[in-house]
CSV table of C-alpha atoms and ligand atoms in Angstrom, one decimal:
chain,number,residue,atom,x,y,z
Z,1,UNK,CA,-2.4,-36.8,-4.7
Z,2,UNK,CA,-3.5,-33.2,-4.7
Z,3,UNK,CA,-6.2,-32.7,-7.3
Z,4,UNK,CA,-6.8,-29.7,-9.4
Z,5,UNK,CA,-9.6,-28.7,-7.0
Z,6,UNK,CA,-7.7,-28.7,-3.9
Z,7,UNK,CA,-8.1,-32.0,-2.3
Z,8,UNK,CA,-5.5,-33.1,0.1
Z,9,UNK,CA,-3.4,-36.2,-0.2
Z,10,UNK,CA,-4.7,-39.1,1.6
Z,11,UNK,CA,-1.3,-40.8,2.2
Z,12,UNK,CA,0.5,-37.9,3.8
Z,13,UNK,CA,1.4,-39.3,7.0
Z,14,UNK,CA,3.1,-42.2,5.3
Z,15,UNK,CA,5.6,-40.0,3.2
Z,16,UNK,CA,7.6,-38.2,5.8
Z,17,UNK,CA,10.7,-37.2,3.6
Z,18,UNK,CA,8.9,-36.4,0.4
Z,19,UNK,CA,10.8,-33.1,0.1
Z,20,UNK,CA,14.4,-32.5,0.4
Z,21,UNK,CA,13.7,-30.0,3.4
Z,22,UNK,CA,17.5,-29.5,4.3
Z,23,UNK,CA,18.0,-28.4,0.5
Z,24,UNK,CA,14.9,-26.1,0.6
Z,25,UNK,CA,16.0,-24.6,4.1
Z,26,UNK,CA,19.4,-23.6,2.5
Z,27,UNK,CA,17.4,-21.5,0.0
Z,28,UNK,CA,15.9,-19.3,3.0
Z,29,UNK,CA,18.6,-17.2,4.4
Z,30,UNK,CA,16.3,-15.9,7.3
Z,31,UNK,CA,16.1,-19.5,8.6
Z,32,UNK,CA,19.8,-19.6,9.4
Z,33,UNK,CA,19.7,-16.0,11.2
Z,34,UNK,CA,19.4,-16.5,15.0
Z,35,UNK,CA,17.0,-14.7,17.2
Z,36,UNK,CA,16.5,-13.6,20.6
Z,37,UNK,CA,20.3,-13.8,21.6
Z,38,UNK,CA,21.3,-16.5,19.3
Z,39,UNK,CA,18.4,-19.0,19.3
Z,40,UNK,CA,17.6,-21.0,16.1
Z,41,UNK,CA,14.5,-19.4,14.5
Z,42,UNK,CA,11.7,-21.9,14.6
Z,43,UNK,CA,9.3,-20.1,12.3
Z,44,UNK,CA,5.8,-21.3,12.6
Z,45,UNK,CA,3.8,-18.1,11.5
Z,46,UNK,CA,3.5,-19.0,7.9
Z,47,UNK,CA,-0.3,-18.3,7.7
Z,48,UNK,CA,0.6,-14.7,8.4
Z,49,UNK,CA,3.4,-14.6,5.8
Z,50,UNK,CA,5.9,-17.0,4.5
Z,51,UNK,CA,9.7,-16.4,4.5
Z,52,UNK,CA,11.3,-15.7,1.1
Z,53,UNK,CA,13.6,-18.1,-0.8
Z,54,UNK,CA,17.1,-16.6,-2.2
Z,55,UNK,CA,15.6,-16.9,-5.7
Z,56,UNK,CA,13.0,-14.4,-4.9
Z,57,UNK,CA,15.4,-12.1,-3.0
Z,58,UNK,CA,17.9,-12.4,-5.8
Z,59,UNK,CA,15.4,-11.6,-8.5
Z,60,UNK,CA,14.5,-8.5,-6.7
Z,61,UNK,CA,18.1,-7.4,-6.4
Z,62,UNK,CA,18.7,-8.3,-10.2
Z,63,UNK,CA,15.6,-6.1,-11.0
Z,64,UNK,CA,16.8,-3.2,-9.1
Z,65,UNK,CA,20.3,-3.6,-10.2
Z,66,UNK,CA,19.6,-4.1,-14.1
Z,67,UNK,CA,16.1,-3.6,-14.9
Z,68,UNK,CA,14.5,-0.8,-13.0
Z,69,UNK,CA,12.2,1.6,-14.8
Z,70,UNK,CA,8.5,2.4,-15.0
Z,71,UNK,CA,6.3,-0.1,-17.2
Z,72,UNK,CA,4.0,0.5,-20.1
Z,73,UNK,CA,5.4,4.1,-20.4
Z,74,UNK,CA,8.7,4.6,-22.0
Z,75,UNK,CA,10.4,3.8,-25.4
Z,76,UNK,CA,13.6,3.4,-24.0
Z,77,UNK,CA,15.6,0.1,-23.2
Z,78,UNK,CA,15.0,-0.1,-19.4
Z,79,UNK,CA,11.3,0.6,-19.7
Z,80,UNK,CA,11.1,-2.2,-22.4
Z,81,UNK,CA,13.0,-4.7,-20.3
Z,82,UNK,CA,10.8,-3.8,-16.9
Z,83,UNK,CA,7.5,-4.2,-18.9
Z,84,UNK,CA,8.6,-7.3,-20.4
Z,85,UNK,CA,9.4,-8.6,-16.9
Z,86,UNK,CA,6.1,-7.3,-15.4
Z,87,UNK,CA,4.3,-8.9,-18.3
Z,88,UNK,CA,5.9,-12.1,-18.2
Z,89,UNK,CA,5.1,-12.3,-14.5
Z,90,UNK,CA,1.3,-12.1,-15.6
Z,91,UNK,CA,1.8,-15.2,-17.8
Z,92,UNK,CA,3.6,-17.0,-15.0
Z,93,UNK,CA,0.5,-16.1,-12.6
Z,94,UNK,CA,-1.9,-17.2,-15.3
Z,95,UNK,CA,-0.3,-20.7,-15.7
Z,96,UNK,CA,0.1,-21.1,-12.1
Z,97,UNK,CA,-3.7,-20.7,-11.4
Z,98,UNK,CA,-4.9,-22.1,-14.7
Z,99,UNK,CA,-6.5,-19.0,-16.1
Z,100,UNK,CA,-7.3,-18.9,-19.7
Z,101,UNK,CA,-5.8,-15.5,-20.6
Z,102,UNK,CA,-3.4,-12.7,-19.0
Z,103,UNK,CA,-6.5,-10.4,-19.2
Z,104,UNK,CA,-7.9,-12.2,-16.4
Z,105,UNK,CA,-5.0,-11.7,-14.1
Z,106,UNK,CA,-5.1,-8.3,-12.1
Z,107,UNK,CA,-2.1,-7.4,-9.9
Z,108,UNK,CA,-3.1,-6.0,-6.5
Z,109,UNK,CA,-1.6,-5.3,-3.3
Z,110,UNK,CA,-2.9,-8.4,-1.9
Z,111,UNK,CA,-5.9,-10.6,-1.0
Z,112,UNK,CA,-7.7,-7.7,0.8
Z,113,UNK,CA,-7.4,-5.2,-2.1
Z,114,UNK,CA,-8.7,-7.8,-4.6
Z,115,UNK,CA,-11.8,-8.4,-2.6
Z,116,UNK,CA,-12.3,-4.5,-2.3
Z,117,UNK,CA,-11.9,-4.2,-5.8
Z,118,UNK,CA,-14.7,-6.8,-6.5
Z,119,UNK,CA,-16.8,-5.1,-3.7
Z,120,UNK,CA,-16.4,-1.5,-5.1
Z,121,UNK,CA,-16.6,-2.2,-8.8
Z,122,UNK,CA,-18.6,-5.4,-9.3
Z,123,UNK,CA,-20.7,-5.0,-6.2
Z,124,UNK,CA,-21.8,-1.3,-6.8
Z,125,UNK,CA,-22.8,-2.0,-10.3
Z,126,UNK,CA,-24.7,-5.4,-9.4
Z,127,UNK,CA,-25.9,-5.3,-5.7
Z,128,UNK,CA,-29.1,-3.2,-5.0
Z,129,UNK,CA,-31.6,-2.6,-2.1
Z,130,UNK,CA,-33.0,-5.9,-0.7
Z,131,UNK,CA,-30.2,-8.2,-2.4
Z,132,UNK,CA,-28.1,-10.5,-0.4
Z,133,UNK,CA,-24.4,-11.5,-0.3
Z,134,UNK,CA,-23.6,-14.8,1.3
Z,135,UNK,CA,-20.4,-15.4,3.2
Z,136,UNK,CA,-19.5,-18.1,5.9
Z,137,UNK,CA,-18.7,-17.9,9.5
Z,138,UNK,CA,-15.0,-18.7,9.2
Z,139,UNK,CA,-14.1,-15.7,7.1
Z,140,UNK,CA,-11.2,-13.3,7.7
Z,141,UNK,CA,-12.2,-9.6,8.2
Z,142,UNK,CA,-10.8,-9.0,4.7
Z,143,UNK,CA,-13.8,-11.1,3.4
Z,144,UNK,CA,-16.3,-9.7,5.7
Z,145,UNK,CA,-15.9,-5.9,6.0
Z,146,UNK,CA,-15.8,-5.1,2.1
Z,147,UNK,CA,-19.2,-6.7,2.0
Z,148,UNK,CA,-20.6,-5.0,5.1
Z,149,UNK,CA,-19.6,-1.6,3.5
Z,150,UNK,CA,-21.3,-2.5,0.1
Z,151,UNK,CA,-24.4,-3.7,2.0
Z,152,UNK,CA,-24.5,-0.6,4.1
Z,153,UNK,CA,-24.3,1.6,1.0
Z,154,UNK,CA,-26.9,-0.4,-1.0
Z,155,UNK,CA,-29.3,-1.3,1.5
Z,156,UNK,CA,-28.3,-5.2,0.8
Z,157,UNK,CA,-28.2,-8.0,3.5
Z,158,UNK,CA,-25.3,-9.8,4.4
Z,159,UNK,CA,-25.9,-13.5,5.4
Z,160,UNK,CA,-23.5,-15.9,7.0
Z,161,UNK,CA,-23.6,-19.6,6.7
Z,162,UNK,CA,-22.6,-21.4,10.0
Z,163,UNK,CA,-19.9,-23.9,10.8
Z,164,UNK,CA,-20.3,-27.0,12.8
Z,165,UNK,CA,-18.0,-27.6,16.3
Z,166,UNK,CA,-15.2,-28.8,14.1
Z,167,UNK,CA,-15.1,-25.7,12.1
Z,168,UNK,CA,-16.6,-27.2,9.0
Z,169,UNK,CA,-19.3,-25.4,6.8
Z,170,UNK,CA,-22.7,-26.7,7.4
Z,171,UNK,CA,-23.4,-27.4,3.6
Z,172,UNK,CA,-27.1,-27.6,4.0
Z,173,UNK,CA,-27.4,-24.4,5.8
Z,174,UNK,CA,-25.1,-22.8,3.0
Z,175,UNK,CA,-27.5,-24.3,0.4
Z,176,UNK,CA,-30.7,-23.0,2.2
Z,177,UNK,CA,-29.4,-19.4,2.6
Z,178,UNK,CA,-28.8,-19.2,-1.4
Z,179,UNK,CA,-31.9,-17.5,-2.5
Z,180,UNK,CA,-33.0,-15.7,-5.6
Z,181,UNK,CA,-31.9,-12.5,-3.9
Z,182,UNK,CA,-28.2,-13.8,-3.6
Z,183,UNK,CA,-26.2,-11.7,-6.0
Z,184,UNK,CA,-22.7,-12.9,-4.8
Z,185,UNK,CA,-21.3,-15.7,-2.5
Z,186,UNK,CA,-17.7,-15.0,-1.1
Z,187,UNK,CA,-15.9,-17.7,0.9
Z,188,UNK,CA,-12.5,-18.6,1.8
Z,189,UNK,CA,-10.7,-21.5,0.2
Z,190,UNK,CA,-9.0,-22.4,3.6
Z,191,UNK,CA,-9.5,-20.6,7.0
Z,192,UNK,CA,-6.5,-18.8,8.3
Z,193,UNK,CA,-7.9,-19.2,12.0
Z,194,UNK,CA,-8.7,-22.9,11.9
Z,195,UNK,CA,-7.2,-24.6,8.9
Z,196,UNK,CA,-10.6,-25.8,7.5
Z,197,UNK,CA,-10.5,-26.4,3.8
Z,198,UNK,CA,-13.9,-25.8,2.4
Z,199,UNK,CA,-15.5,-27.9,0.0
Z,200,UNK,CA,-15.3,-25.1,-2.8
Z,201,UNK,CA,-16.1,-27.2,-5.7
Z,202,UNK,CA,-19.8,-27.9,-4.1
Z,203,UNK,CA,-20.0,-24.5,-3.0
Z,204,UNK,CA,-19.4,-23.1,-6.3
Z,205,UNK,CA,-21.8,-25.3,-7.9
Z,206,UNK,CA,-24.6,-24.6,-5.5
Z,207,UNK,CA,-23.8,-20.9,-5.7
Z,208,UNK,CA,-23.9,-20.8,-9.6
Z,209,UNK,CA,-27.3,-23.0,-9.6
Z,210,UNK,CA,-28.9,-20.2,-7.6
Z,211,UNK,CA,-27.6,-17.5,-10.0
Z,212,UNK,CA,-24.9,-16.0,-7.8
Z,213,UNK,CA,-21.5,-14.9,-8.8
Z,214,UNK,CA,-18.6,-16.6,-6.6
Z,215,UNK,CA,-15.6,-15.0,-5.1
Z,216,UNK,CA,-12.9,-17.2,-3.4
Z,217,UNK,CA,-10.6,-15.6,-0.9
Z,218,UNK,CA,-7.6,-17.9,-1.6
Z,219,UNK,CA,-5.2,-16.1,0.7
Z,220,UNK,CA,-4.7,-19.6,2.4
Z,221,UNK,CA,-5.3,-21.7,-0.7
Z,222,UNK,CA,-2.6,-20.8,-3.0
Z,223,UNK,CA,0.2,-21.5,-0.7
Z,224,UNK,CA,-1.1,-25.1,0.0
Z,225,UNK,CA,-3.2,-26.4,-2.8
Z,226,UNK,CA,-3.2,-26.9,-6.7
Z,227,UNK,CA,-5.4,-24.3,-8.1
Z,228,UNK,CA,-7.1,-24.4,-11.4
Z,229,UNK,CA,-9.5,-21.6,-11.7
Z,230,UNK,CA,-11.0,-22.8,-14.9
Z,231,UNK,CA,-11.8,-26.3,-13.5
Z,232,UNK,CA,-13.2,-24.8,-10.4
Z,233,UNK,CA,-15.3,-22.3,-12.5
Z,234,UNK,CA,-15.1,-19.7,-9.8
Z,235,UNK,CA,-15.7,-16.3,-10.9
Z,236,UNK,CA,-13.1,-14.6,-8.9
Z,237,UNK,CA,-10.0,-15.9,-7.1
Z,238,UNK,CA,-8.0,-13.5,-4.8
Z,239,UNK,CA,-4.7,-14.3,-3.1
Z,240,UNK,CA,-1.7,-12.7,-1.7
Z,241,UNK,CA,2.0,-13.0,-3.0
Z,242,UNK,CA,3.5,-12.8,0.6
Z,243,UNK,CA,1.7,-16.0,1.7
Z,244,UNK,CA,3.3,-17.9,-1.2
Z,245,UNK,CA,6.9,-17.1,-0.5
Z,246,UNK,CA,6.5,-14.0,-2.7
Z,247,UNK,CA,7.0,-10.3,-1.7
Z,248,UNK,CA,4.7,-8.2,0.6
Z,249,UNK,CA,2.4,-5.9,-1.1
Z,250,UNK,CA,1.7,-8.2,-4.1
Z,251,UNK,CA,-1.6,-9.9,-4.9
Z,252,UNK,CA,-3.6,-11.2,-7.7
Z,253,UNK,CA,-7.3,-10.9,-8.4
Z,254,UNK,CA,-8.4,-13.5,-11.0
Z,255,UNK,CA,-11.6,-12.8,-12.7
Z,256,UNK,CA,-13.5,-14.3,-15.7
Z,257,UNK,CA,-12.9,-12.2,-18.6
Z,258,UNK,CA,-16.5,-11.4,-19.6
Z,259,UNK,CA,-17.2,-10.3,-15.8
Z,260,UNK,CA,-14.1,-8.1,-15.6
Z,261,UNK,CA,-15.0,-6.6,-18.9
Z,262,UNK,CA,-18.4,-5.5,-17.8
Z,263,UNK,CA,-17.1,-4.0,-14.6
Z,264,UNK,CA,-16.3,-0.3,-14.3
Z,265,UNK,CA,-12.8,0.8,-13.2
Z,266,UNK,CA,-12.5,1.4,-9.3
Z,267,UNK,CA,-9.4,3.6,-9.2
Z,268,UNK,CA,-8.9,6.3,-11.5
Z,269,UNK,CA,-5.0,7.4,-12.5
Z,270,UNK,CA,-2.2,6.7,-14.9
Z,271,UNK,CA,-2.2,3.3,-17.2
Z,272,UNK,CA,-5.8,2.5,-16.6
Z,273,UNK,CA,-6.9,5.0,-19.3
Z,274,UNK,CA,-6.7,5.0,-23.1
Z,275,UNK,CA,-7.5,8.8,-23.5
Z,276,UNK,CA,-8.4,11.6,-21.1
Z,277,UNK,CA,-9.8,14.9,-21.8
Z,278,UNK,CA,-11.8,17.1,-19.4
Z,279,UNK,CA,-15.0,16.2,-21.0
Z,280,UNK,CA,-14.4,12.4,-21.0
Z,281,UNK,CA,-12.1,9.7,-20.2
Z,282,UNK,CA,-11.9,6.4,-21.9
Z,283,UNK,CA,-10.7,3.4,-20.3
Z,284,UNK,CA,-7.8,0.9,-21.0
Z,285,UNK,CA,-8.3,-2.7,-22.0
Z,286,UNK,CA,-8.1,-5.5,-19.4
Z,287,UNK,CA,-6.4,-6.2,-16.9
Z,288,UNK,CA,-5.0,-2.4,-17.3
Z,289,UNK,CA,-8.3,-1.1,-16.5
Z,290,UNK,CA,-7.9,-2.4,-13.0
Z,291,UNK,CA,-4.3,-1.2,-12.4
Z,292,UNK,CA,-4.1,2.5,-11.9
Z,293,UNK,CA,-0.9,4.1,-11.1
Z,294,UNK,CA,2.6,2.8,-11.0
Z,295,UNK,CA,2.3,-0.9,-9.9
Z,296,UNK,CA,4.6,-2.7,-7.6
Z,297,UNK,CA,6.9,-3.9,-10.4
Z,298,UNK,CA,9.7,-5.3,-8.1
Z,299,UNK,CA,7.1,-6.9,-6.2
Z,300,UNK,CA,5.3,-8.5,-9.2
Z,301,UNK,CA,8.6,-9.9,-10.8
Z,302,UNK,CA,9.6,-11.3,-7.2
Z,303,UNK,CA,6.3,-13.0,-7.1
Z,304,UNK,CA,6.8,-14.7,-10.4
Z,305,UNK,CA,10.0,-15.9,-8.9
Z,306,UNK,CA,8.1,-17.2,-6.0
Z,307,UNK,CA,5.6,-19.1,-8.2
Z,308,UNK,CA,8.3,-20.4,-10.3
Z,309,UNK,CA,10.1,-21.7,-7.2
Z,310,UNK,CA,6.9,-23.4,-5.9
Z,311,UNK,CA,6.3,-24.9,-9.3
Z,312,UNK,CA,9.9,-26.3,-9.4
Z,313,UNK,CA,9.2,-28.0,-6.2
Z,314,UNK,CA,5.9,-29.0,-6.8
Z,315,UNK,CA,2.8,-28.0,-5.0
Z,316,UNK,CA,1.6,-31.7,-4.5
Z,317,UNK,CA,4.9,-32.5,-2.9
Z,318,UNK,CA,4.7,-29.4,-0.7
Z,319,UNK,CA,1.2,-30.3,0.4
Z,320,UNK,CA,2.2,-33.8,1.2
Z,321,UNK,CA,4.9,-32.7,3.4
Z,322,UNK,CA,2.9,-29.9,5.1
Z,323,UNK,CA,-0.1,-32.6,5.8
Z,324,UNK,CA,2.7,-34.8,7.5
Z,325,UNK,CA,3.7,-31.9,9.7
Z,326,UNK,CA,-0.1,-31.0,10.4
Z,327,UNK,CA,-0.8,-34.6,11.4
Z,328,UNK,CA,2.4,-35.1,13.5
Z,329,UNK,CA,2.2,-31.7,15.3
Z,330,UNK,CA,-1.7,-32.5,15.9
Z,331,UNK,CA,-1.1,-35.8,17.4
Z,332,UNK,CA,1.9,-34.6,19.7
Z,333,UNK,CA,-0.1,-31.3,20.8
Z,334,UNK,CA,-3.0,-33.4,21.9
Z,335,UNK,CA,-0.8,-35.3,24.1
Z,336,UNK,CA,0.2,-32.1,26.1
Z,337,UNK,CA,-1.7,-31.6,29.1
Z,338,UNK,CA,-4.4,-28.7,28.9
Z,339,UNK,CA,-4.3,-28.2,25.2
Z,340,UNK,CA,-7.4,-27.9,23.3
Z,341,UNK,CA,-7.3,-27.7,19.5
Z,342,UNK,CA,-9.9,-25.1,18.0
Z,343,UNK,CA,-10.8,-26.4,14.5
Z,344,UNK,CA,-10.8,-30.2,13.9
Z,345,UNK,CA,-12.2,-30.4,10.2
Z,346,UNK,CA,-11.3,-33.4,8.4
Z,347,UNK,CA,-9.8,-31.5,5.7
Z,348,UNK,CA,-7.4,-28.9,6.9
Z,349,UNK,CA,-4.4,-26.8,5.6
Z,350,UNK,CA,-1.2,-27.0,7.8
Z,351,UNK,CA,-2.7,-24.5,10.3
Z,352,UNK,CA,-3.3,-25.5,14.0
Z,353,UNK,CA,-5.0,-23.2,16.5
Z,354,UNK,CA,-5.2,-24.1,20.2
Z,355,UNK,CA,-5.6,-22.9,23.7
Z,356,UNK,CA,-3.9,-24.0,26.8
Z,357,UNK,CA,-6.1,-24.4,29.8
Z,358,UNK,CA,-5.5,-21.3,32.3
Z,359,UNK,CA,-2.9,-19.5,30.1
Z,360,UNK,CA,-3.8,-16.5,27.8
Z,361,UNK,CA,-2.7,-17.2,24.1
Z,362,UNK,CA,-0.6,-14.1,24.1
Z,363,UNK,CA,1.5,-15.5,27.3
Z,364,UNK,CA,2.1,-18.6,25.3
Z,365,UNK,CA,3.2,-16.6,22.4
Z,366,UNK,CA,5.7,-14.4,24.4
Z,367,UNK,CA,7.2,-17.4,26.4
Z,368,UNK,CA,7.6,-19.4,23.1
Z,369,UNK,CA,9.2,-16.2,21.6
Z,370,UNK,CA,12.0,-16.5,24.2
Z,371,UNK,CA,12.8,-19.8,23.1
Z,372,UNK,CA,13.1,-18.6,19.3
Z,373,UNK,CA,9.7,-20.0,18.3
Z,374,UNK,CA,7.4,-17.7,16.4
Z,375,UNK,CA,3.7,-18.4,16.3
Z,376,UNK,CA,0.7,-16.0,16.1
Z,377,UNK,CA,-1.6,-15.2,18.9
Z,378,UNK,CA,-4.9,-13.3,18.9
Z,379,UNK,CA,-8.1,-13.3,17.0
Z,380,UNK,CA,-6.2,-13.9,13.7
Z,381,UNK,CA,-8.4,-11.1,11.9
Z,382,UNK,CA,-11.3,-13.5,12.4
Z,383,UNK,CA,-13.3,-12.1,15.6
Z,384,UNK,CA,-16.8,-13.4,14.5
Z,385,UNK,CA,-15.0,-16.9,14.4
Z,386,UNK,CA,-13.4,-16.6,17.7
Z,387,UNK,CA,-16.9,-15.7,19.1
Z,388,UNK,CA,-18.3,-18.7,17.5
Z,389,UNK,CA,-16.2,-20.8,19.5
Z,390,UNK,CA,-16.3,-18.9,22.4
Z,391,UNK,CA,-12.6,-18.0,22.9
Z,392,UNK,CA,-11.3,-14.2,22.8
Z,393,UNK,CA,-8.1,-15.6,21.1
Z,394,UNK,CA,-5.9,-18.7,20.2
Z,395,UNK,CA,-2.5,-19.7,19.7
Z,396,UNK,CA,-1.7,-20.6,16.0
Z,397,UNK,CA,1.1,-22.7,14.6
Z,398,UNK,CA,1.1,-22.8,10.8
Z,399,UNK,CA,3.6,-24.7,8.6
Z,400,UNK,CA,5.3,-24.2,5.3
Z,401,UNK,CA,7.3,-26.4,3.2
Z,402,UNK,CA,10.8,-25.7,5.0
Z,403,UNK,CA,9.4,-26.7,8.5
Z,404,UNK,CA,10.3,-30.1,9.9
Z,405,UNK,CA,9.1,-32.3,12.6
Z,406,UNK,CA,11.9,-31.4,14.6
Z,407,UNK,CA,10.5,-27.8,14.7
Z,408,UNK,CA,7.2,-29.4,15.8
Z,409,UNK,CA,8.9,-31.0,18.6
Z,410,UNK,CA,10.3,-27.7,19.6
Z,411,UNK,CA,7.0,-26.4,19.9
Z,412,UNK,CA,5.8,-29.1,22.1
Z,413,UNK,CA,8.9,-28.6,24.3
Z,414,UNK,CA,8.2,-24.9,24.6
Z,415,UNK,CA,4.5,-25.6,25.5
Z,416,UNK,CA,5.6,-27.8,28.2
Z,417,UNK,CA,7.7,-25.1,29.5
Z,418,UNK,CA,4.7,-22.8,29.4
Z,419,UNK,CA,2.8,-25.4,31.4
Z,420,UNK,CA,5.3,-25.5,34.0
Z,421,UNK,CA,5.4,-21.8,34.4
Z,422,UNK,CA,1.7,-21.5,34.9
Z,423,UNK,CA,1.3,-24.7,37.0
T,1,C6P,N1,-4.3,-13.4,7.2
T,1,C6P,C1,-3.0,-14.2,9.1
T,1,C6P,O1,-2.1,-14.1,10.0
T,1,C6P,P1,-3.6,-9.7,3.0
T,1,C6P,O2,-3.5,-8.9,4.3
T,1,C6P,O3,-4.6,-8.7,2.1
T,1,C6P,O4,-2.4,-10.1,2.3
T,1,C6P,O5,-4.4,-11.1,3.3
T,1,C6P,C2,-5.7,-10.9,4.1
T,1,C6P,C3,-6.1,-12.2,4.4
T,1,C6P,C4,-7.5,-12.6,3.7
T,1,C6P,N2,-8.0,-13.8,3.8
T,1,C6P,C5,-7.3,-14.7,4.6
T,1,C6P,C6,-7.9,-16.1,4.7
T,1,C6P,C7,-6.2,-14.6,5.3
T,1,C6P,O6,-5.7,-15.4,6.0
T,1,C6P,C8,-5.6,-13.1,5.2
T,1,C6P,C9,-4.3,-12.8,5.9
T,1,C6P,C10,-3.2,-13.3,8.0
T,1,C6P,O7,-3.9,-15.0,9.2
T,1,C6P,C11,-2.9,-11.9,8.3
T,1,C6P,S1,-4.3,-11.3,9.2
């Protein structure tokens, strides 16, 4: 079974009907909404964003119908109700990722904002000229550019641990690149472009042994793997709500309390202060110090509903089902003439990147779209990784809890049509 560190279930392919997928699909109204002139939607773009269950949509409607107010500001009834809902959501997130305290849960707009927060606050304070930041070759731009900006500003050096031809981190190289100058190590839990699941427990151990602070980009981890930040012992873990069935514009930055406490605020405004005078401002306690301005209250309560939904189904059951789809679709794809899968790591999240000989990925995406099949094509915000594999772009199918083997079959039929058109 899935463990606290995010190991995938080994027996996945044996358990085809672990989830009641029909019942789950009933919870997602959009899956029953035809596209492209009446075609059934086959939504295989879940790594970009997941669809939302009725439980999340209804929660947002209820928030605006019965609870809407600003938080932490009013003494009136609605402000209390909204504040209560917002803070209860923090507790839900805390439990979901195994944090010790609500103070360690900072609400953000998404993974990107969480990483930028750490770069701008922790980074500016702790990284200096000649210091190093270590990332890996499979990072999303959101886990590259904030560090480049910081390095440029501080005269620090960005180092990159390589991946092998399967898209797996070369752990010995990663270890070799950790030096006494390494201040921070930042890596994805799982790759959005290839699916590779990193051996994060080992990586965290190595980074800590070298005296570095560790940030995990969990955008593609939280939707598929059980997360226990205390057990992992990472210093920061950032993720996006919209990739785990929650609303867009929501995210979480987990940080160890002592580390967050020592960090300066990164944005100024309402809610992050205790008192303001023209001479001096004192800052609010954690986590409010990092939540300047009116937050995305509706989004946060929707995110809590999404995490409750995932918990009720069970992340282990979801992982088992997704692994079944991954293995089934991989096998069927490999049987299609001209298909080459980019990213063949032993441990993968339910993401399959591929190219089709003689066909540009955008053409694949456009033709599949005419059949109602949604995949993503392009560089997946991981251009250095595309260069590593010598491809300008790939087609990417990514599976979620509501996908079925029949949808994987539809993808294969669609690809056969693509091949016929280009033959
Ligand atoms: N990847 C994809 O189609 P935001 O945009 O902040 O919610 O997430 C950014 C991000 C960071 N890290 C990883 C590993 C990601 O996959 C993403 C988002 C989407 O693959 C959109 S580019």
